[in-house]
PDB file of C-alpha atoms in Angstrom:
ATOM      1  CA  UNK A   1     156.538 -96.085  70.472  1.00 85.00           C
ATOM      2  CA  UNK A   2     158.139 -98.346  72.636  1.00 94.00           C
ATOM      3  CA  UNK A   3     156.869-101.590  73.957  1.00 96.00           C
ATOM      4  CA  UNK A   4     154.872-101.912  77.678  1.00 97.00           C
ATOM      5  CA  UNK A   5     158.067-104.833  78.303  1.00 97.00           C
ATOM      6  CA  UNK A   6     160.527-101.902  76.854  1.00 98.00           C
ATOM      7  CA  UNK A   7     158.758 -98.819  78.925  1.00 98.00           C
ATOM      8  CA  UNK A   8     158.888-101.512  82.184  1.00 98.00           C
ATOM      9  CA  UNK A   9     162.785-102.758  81.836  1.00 98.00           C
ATOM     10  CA  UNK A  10     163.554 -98.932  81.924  1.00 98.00           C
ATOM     11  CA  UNK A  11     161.149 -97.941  84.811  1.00 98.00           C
ATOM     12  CA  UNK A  12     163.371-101.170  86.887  1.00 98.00           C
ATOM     13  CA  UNK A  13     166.770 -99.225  85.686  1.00 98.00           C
ATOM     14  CA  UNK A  14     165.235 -95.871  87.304  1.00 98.00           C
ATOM     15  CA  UNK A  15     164.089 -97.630  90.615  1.00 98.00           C
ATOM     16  CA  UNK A  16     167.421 -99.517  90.981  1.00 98.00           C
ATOM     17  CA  UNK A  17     169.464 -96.535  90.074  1.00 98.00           C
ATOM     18  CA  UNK A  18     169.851 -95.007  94.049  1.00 98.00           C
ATOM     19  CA  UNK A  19     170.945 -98.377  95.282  1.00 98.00           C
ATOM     20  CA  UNK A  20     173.502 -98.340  92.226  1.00 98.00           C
ATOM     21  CA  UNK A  21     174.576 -94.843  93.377  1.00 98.00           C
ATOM     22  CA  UNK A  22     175.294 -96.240  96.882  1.00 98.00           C
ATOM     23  CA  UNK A  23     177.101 -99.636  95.909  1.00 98.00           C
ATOM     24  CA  UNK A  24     179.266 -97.353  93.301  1.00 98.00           C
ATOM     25  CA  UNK A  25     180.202 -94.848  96.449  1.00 98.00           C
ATOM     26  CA  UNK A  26     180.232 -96.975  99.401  1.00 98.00           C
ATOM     27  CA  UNK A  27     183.591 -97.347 101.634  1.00 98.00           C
ATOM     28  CA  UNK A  28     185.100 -94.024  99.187  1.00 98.00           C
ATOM     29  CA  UNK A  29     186.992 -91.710 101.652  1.00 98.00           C
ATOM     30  CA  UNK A  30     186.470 -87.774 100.502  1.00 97.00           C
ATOM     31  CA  UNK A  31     190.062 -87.811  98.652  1.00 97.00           C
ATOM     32  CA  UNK A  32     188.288 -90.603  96.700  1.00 98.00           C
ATOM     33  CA  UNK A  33     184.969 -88.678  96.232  1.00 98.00           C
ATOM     34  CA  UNK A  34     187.054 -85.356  95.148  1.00 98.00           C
ATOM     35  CA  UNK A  35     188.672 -87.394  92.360  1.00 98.00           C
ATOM     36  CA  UNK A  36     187.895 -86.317  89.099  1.00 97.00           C
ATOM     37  CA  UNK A  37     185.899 -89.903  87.117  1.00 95.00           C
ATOM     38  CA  UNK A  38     188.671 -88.106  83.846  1.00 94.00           C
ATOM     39  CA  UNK A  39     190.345 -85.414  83.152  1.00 94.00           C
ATOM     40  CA  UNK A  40     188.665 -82.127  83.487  1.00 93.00           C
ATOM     41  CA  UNK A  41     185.119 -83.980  84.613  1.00 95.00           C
ATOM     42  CA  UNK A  42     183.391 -83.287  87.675  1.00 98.00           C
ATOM     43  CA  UNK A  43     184.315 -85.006  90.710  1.00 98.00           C
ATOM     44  CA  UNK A  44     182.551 -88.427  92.344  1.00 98.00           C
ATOM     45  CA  UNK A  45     180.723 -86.109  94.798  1.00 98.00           C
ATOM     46  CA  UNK A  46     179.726 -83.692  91.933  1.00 98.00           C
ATOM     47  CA  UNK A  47     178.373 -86.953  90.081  1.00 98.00           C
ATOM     48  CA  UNK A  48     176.119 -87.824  92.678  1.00 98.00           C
ATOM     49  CA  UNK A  49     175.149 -84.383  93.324  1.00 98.00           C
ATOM     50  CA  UNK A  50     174.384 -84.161  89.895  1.00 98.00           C
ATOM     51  CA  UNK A  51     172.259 -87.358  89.770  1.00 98.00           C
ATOM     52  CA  UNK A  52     170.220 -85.540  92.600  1.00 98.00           C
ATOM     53  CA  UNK A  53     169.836 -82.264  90.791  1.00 98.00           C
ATOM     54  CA  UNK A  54     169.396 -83.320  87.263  1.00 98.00           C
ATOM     55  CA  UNK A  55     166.712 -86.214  88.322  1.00 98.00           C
ATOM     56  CA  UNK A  56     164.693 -83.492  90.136  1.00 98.00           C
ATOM     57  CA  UNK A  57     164.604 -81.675  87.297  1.00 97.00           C
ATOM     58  CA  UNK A  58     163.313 -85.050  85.428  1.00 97.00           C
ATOM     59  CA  UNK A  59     160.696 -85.195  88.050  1.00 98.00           C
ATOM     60  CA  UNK A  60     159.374 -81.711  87.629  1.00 97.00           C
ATOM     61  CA  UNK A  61     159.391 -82.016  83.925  1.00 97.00           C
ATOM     62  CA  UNK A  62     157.145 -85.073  84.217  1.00 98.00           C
ATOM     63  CA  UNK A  63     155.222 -83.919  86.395  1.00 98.00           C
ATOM     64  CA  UNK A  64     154.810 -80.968  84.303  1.00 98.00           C
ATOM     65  CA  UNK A  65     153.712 -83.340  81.247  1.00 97.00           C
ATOM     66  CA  UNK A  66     151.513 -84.721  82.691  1.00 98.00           C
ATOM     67  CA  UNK A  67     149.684 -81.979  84.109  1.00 98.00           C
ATOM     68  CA  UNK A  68     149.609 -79.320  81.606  1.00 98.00           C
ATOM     69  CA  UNK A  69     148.780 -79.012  77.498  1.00 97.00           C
ATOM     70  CA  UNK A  70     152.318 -78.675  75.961  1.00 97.00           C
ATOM     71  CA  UNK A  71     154.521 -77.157  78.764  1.00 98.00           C
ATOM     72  CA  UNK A  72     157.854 -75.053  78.027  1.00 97.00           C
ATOM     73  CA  UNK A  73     160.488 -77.063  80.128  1.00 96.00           C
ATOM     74  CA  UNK A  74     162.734 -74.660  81.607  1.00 93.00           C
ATOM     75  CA  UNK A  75     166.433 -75.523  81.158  1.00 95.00           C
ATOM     76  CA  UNK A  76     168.971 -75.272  83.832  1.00 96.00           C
ATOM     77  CA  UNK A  77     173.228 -75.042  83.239  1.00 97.00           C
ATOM     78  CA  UNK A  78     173.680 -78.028  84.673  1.00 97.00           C
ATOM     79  CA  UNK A  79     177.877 -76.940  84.858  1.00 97.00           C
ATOM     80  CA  UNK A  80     177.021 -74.259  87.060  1.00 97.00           C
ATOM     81  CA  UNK A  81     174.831 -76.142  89.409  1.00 97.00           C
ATOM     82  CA  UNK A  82     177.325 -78.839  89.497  1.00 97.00           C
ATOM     83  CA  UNK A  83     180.139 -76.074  90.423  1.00 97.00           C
ATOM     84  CA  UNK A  84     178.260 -74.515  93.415  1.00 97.00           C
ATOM     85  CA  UNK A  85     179.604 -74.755  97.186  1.00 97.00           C
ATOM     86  CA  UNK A  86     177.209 -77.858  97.968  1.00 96.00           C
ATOM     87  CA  UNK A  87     177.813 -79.647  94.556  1.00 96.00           C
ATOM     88  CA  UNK A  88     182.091 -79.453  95.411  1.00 96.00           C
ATOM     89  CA  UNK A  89     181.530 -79.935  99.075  1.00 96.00           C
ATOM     90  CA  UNK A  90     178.614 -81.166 100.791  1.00 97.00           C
ATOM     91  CA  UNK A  91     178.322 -84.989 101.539  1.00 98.00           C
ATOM     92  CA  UNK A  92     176.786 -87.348  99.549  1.00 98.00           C
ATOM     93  CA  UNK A  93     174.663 -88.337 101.870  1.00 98.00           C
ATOM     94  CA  UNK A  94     171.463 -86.516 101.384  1.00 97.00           C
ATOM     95  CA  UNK A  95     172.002 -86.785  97.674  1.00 98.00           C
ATOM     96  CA  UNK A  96     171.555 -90.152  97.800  1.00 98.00           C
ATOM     97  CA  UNK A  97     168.521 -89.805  99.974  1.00 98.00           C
ATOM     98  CA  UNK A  98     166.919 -87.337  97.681  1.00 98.00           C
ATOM     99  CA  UNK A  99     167.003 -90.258  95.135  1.00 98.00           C
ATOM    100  CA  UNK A 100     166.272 -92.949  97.368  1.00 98.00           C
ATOM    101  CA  UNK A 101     162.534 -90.999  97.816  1.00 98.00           C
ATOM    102  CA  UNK A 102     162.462 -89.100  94.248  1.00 98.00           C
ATOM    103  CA  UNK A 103     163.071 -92.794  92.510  1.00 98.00           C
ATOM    104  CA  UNK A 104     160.522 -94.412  94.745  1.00 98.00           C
ATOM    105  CA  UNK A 105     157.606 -91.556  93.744  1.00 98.00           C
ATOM    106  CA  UNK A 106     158.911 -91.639  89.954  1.00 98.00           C
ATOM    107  CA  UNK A 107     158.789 -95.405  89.763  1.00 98.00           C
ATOM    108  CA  UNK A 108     155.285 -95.088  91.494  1.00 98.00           C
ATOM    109  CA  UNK A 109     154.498 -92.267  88.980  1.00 98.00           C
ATOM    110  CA  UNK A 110     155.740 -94.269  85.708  1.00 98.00           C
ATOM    111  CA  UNK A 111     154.291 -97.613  86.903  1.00 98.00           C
ATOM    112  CA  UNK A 112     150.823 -95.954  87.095  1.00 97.00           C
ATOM    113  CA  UNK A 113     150.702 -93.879  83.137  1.00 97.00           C
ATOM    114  CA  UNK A 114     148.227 -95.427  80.485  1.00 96.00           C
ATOM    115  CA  UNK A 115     149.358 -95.685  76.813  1.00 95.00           C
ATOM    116  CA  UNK A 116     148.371 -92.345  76.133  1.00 96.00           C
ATOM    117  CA  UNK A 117     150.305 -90.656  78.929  1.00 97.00           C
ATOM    118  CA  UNK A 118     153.596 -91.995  77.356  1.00 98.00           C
ATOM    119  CA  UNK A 119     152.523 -89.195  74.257  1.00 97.00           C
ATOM    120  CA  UNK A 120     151.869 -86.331  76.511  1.00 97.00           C
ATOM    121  CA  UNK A 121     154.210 -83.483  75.064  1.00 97.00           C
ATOM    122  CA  UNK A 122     155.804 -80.470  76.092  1.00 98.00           C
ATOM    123  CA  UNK A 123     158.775 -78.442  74.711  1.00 97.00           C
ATOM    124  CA  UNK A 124     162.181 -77.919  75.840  1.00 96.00           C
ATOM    125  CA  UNK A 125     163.937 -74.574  73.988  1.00 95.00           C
ATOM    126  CA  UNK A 126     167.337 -76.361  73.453  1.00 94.00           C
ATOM    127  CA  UNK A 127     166.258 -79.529  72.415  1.00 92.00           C
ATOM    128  CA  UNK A 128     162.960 -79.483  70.949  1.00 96.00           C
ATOM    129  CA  UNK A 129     159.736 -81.295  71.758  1.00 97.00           C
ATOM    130  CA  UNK A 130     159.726 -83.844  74.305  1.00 97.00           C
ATOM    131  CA  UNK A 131     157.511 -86.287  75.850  1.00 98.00           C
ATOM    132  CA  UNK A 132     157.178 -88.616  78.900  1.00 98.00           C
ATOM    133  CA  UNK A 133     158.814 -92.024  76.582  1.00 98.00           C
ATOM    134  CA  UNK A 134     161.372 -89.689  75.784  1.00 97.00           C
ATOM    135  CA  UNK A 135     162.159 -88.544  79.481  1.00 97.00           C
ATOM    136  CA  UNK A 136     161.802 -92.464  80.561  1.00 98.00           C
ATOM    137  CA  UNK A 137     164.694 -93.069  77.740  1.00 98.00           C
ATOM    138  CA  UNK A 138     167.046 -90.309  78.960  1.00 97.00           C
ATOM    139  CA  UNK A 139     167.011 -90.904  82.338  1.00 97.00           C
ATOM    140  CA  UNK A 140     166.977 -94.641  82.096  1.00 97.00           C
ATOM    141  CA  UNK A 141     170.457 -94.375  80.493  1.00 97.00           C
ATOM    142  CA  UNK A 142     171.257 -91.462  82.291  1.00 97.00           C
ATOM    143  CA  UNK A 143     172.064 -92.822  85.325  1.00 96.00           C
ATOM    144  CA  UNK A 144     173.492 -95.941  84.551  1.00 96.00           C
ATOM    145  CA  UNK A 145     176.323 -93.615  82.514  1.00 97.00           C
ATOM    146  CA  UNK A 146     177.359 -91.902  85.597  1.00 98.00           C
ATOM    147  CA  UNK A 147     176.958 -95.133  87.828  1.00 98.00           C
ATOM    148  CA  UNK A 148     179.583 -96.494  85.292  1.00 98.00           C
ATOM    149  CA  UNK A 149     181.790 -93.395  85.166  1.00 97.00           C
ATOM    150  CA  UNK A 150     182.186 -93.860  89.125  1.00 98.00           C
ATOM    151  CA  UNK A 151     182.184 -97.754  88.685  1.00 98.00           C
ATOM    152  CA  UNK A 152     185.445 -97.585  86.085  1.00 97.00           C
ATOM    153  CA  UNK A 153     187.420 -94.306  88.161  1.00 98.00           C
ATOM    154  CA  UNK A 154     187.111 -96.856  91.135  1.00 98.00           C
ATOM    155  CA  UNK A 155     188.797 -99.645  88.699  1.00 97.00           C
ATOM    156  CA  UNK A 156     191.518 -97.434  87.080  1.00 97.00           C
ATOM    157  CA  UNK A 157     192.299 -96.111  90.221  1.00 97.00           C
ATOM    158  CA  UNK A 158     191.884 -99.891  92.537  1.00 97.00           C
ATOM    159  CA  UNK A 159     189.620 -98.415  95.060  1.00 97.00           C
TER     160      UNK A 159
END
């Protein structure tokens, strides 16, 4: 189990994370955001898109925790999400909005759990069981990653 000072330094990673997003993207033209952060990945704009989607998803599953006894957590293909029209195409914009609000709410959400709540547990059918310290770990980290796969294209490339 992981500290309160542990649980808290993450919960500041997830509430700094859309103002990340938005330094890491600001004054990119679309050329910029169709660039691929390596060879074969997904674009800038589908990394932000992404963040949006997959961080939903983080928010339903919590919310899913901690509402029911041992919830299945559906999985989604997060490839093919990332690969539809608005994922490729759509501006950034509202992405970034979704996790301006959806980061505000989750911080609100995390900052509020008692020690027990961290235990809640629920199971996801490709990875096993899962519970709310676990989803506070993952996306944590998860963000940061992509912040720093935009952060180093924009480097390589001397945007």
């Amino acid at each position: 189990m992981l500290t309160k000072a542990e649980r808290d330094a993450m919960i500041v990673k997830i509430e700094r994370l859309p103002d990340q997003v938005e330094e890491a993207v600001r004054g990119l033209a679309d050329s910029q955001l169709d660039t691929p952060y390596r060879d074969g990945g997904w674009t800038v704009r589908q990394v932000v898109h992404h963040l949006a989607d997959s961080h939903l998803n983080a928010w339903t599953r919590m919310k899913l925790l901690l509402t029911e006894e041992n919830p299945t957590i559906k999985p989604y293909d997060q490839e093919k999400w990332a690969d539809l029209p608005d994922g490729k195409s759509h501006p950034i914009q509202s992405s970034i909005l979704i996790l301006k609000g959806l980061h505000a709410r989750m911080t609100a959400l995390l900052r509020s759990r008692s020690e027990a709540d961290w235990d809640r547990r629920g199971v996801h059918p490709e990875s096993g069981p899962i519970t709310l310290q676990s989803l506070l770990v993952t996306y944590s980290k998860h963000g940061e990653n992509h912040v720093g796969q935009i952060t180093e294209l924009r480097k390589k490339m001397g945007w």
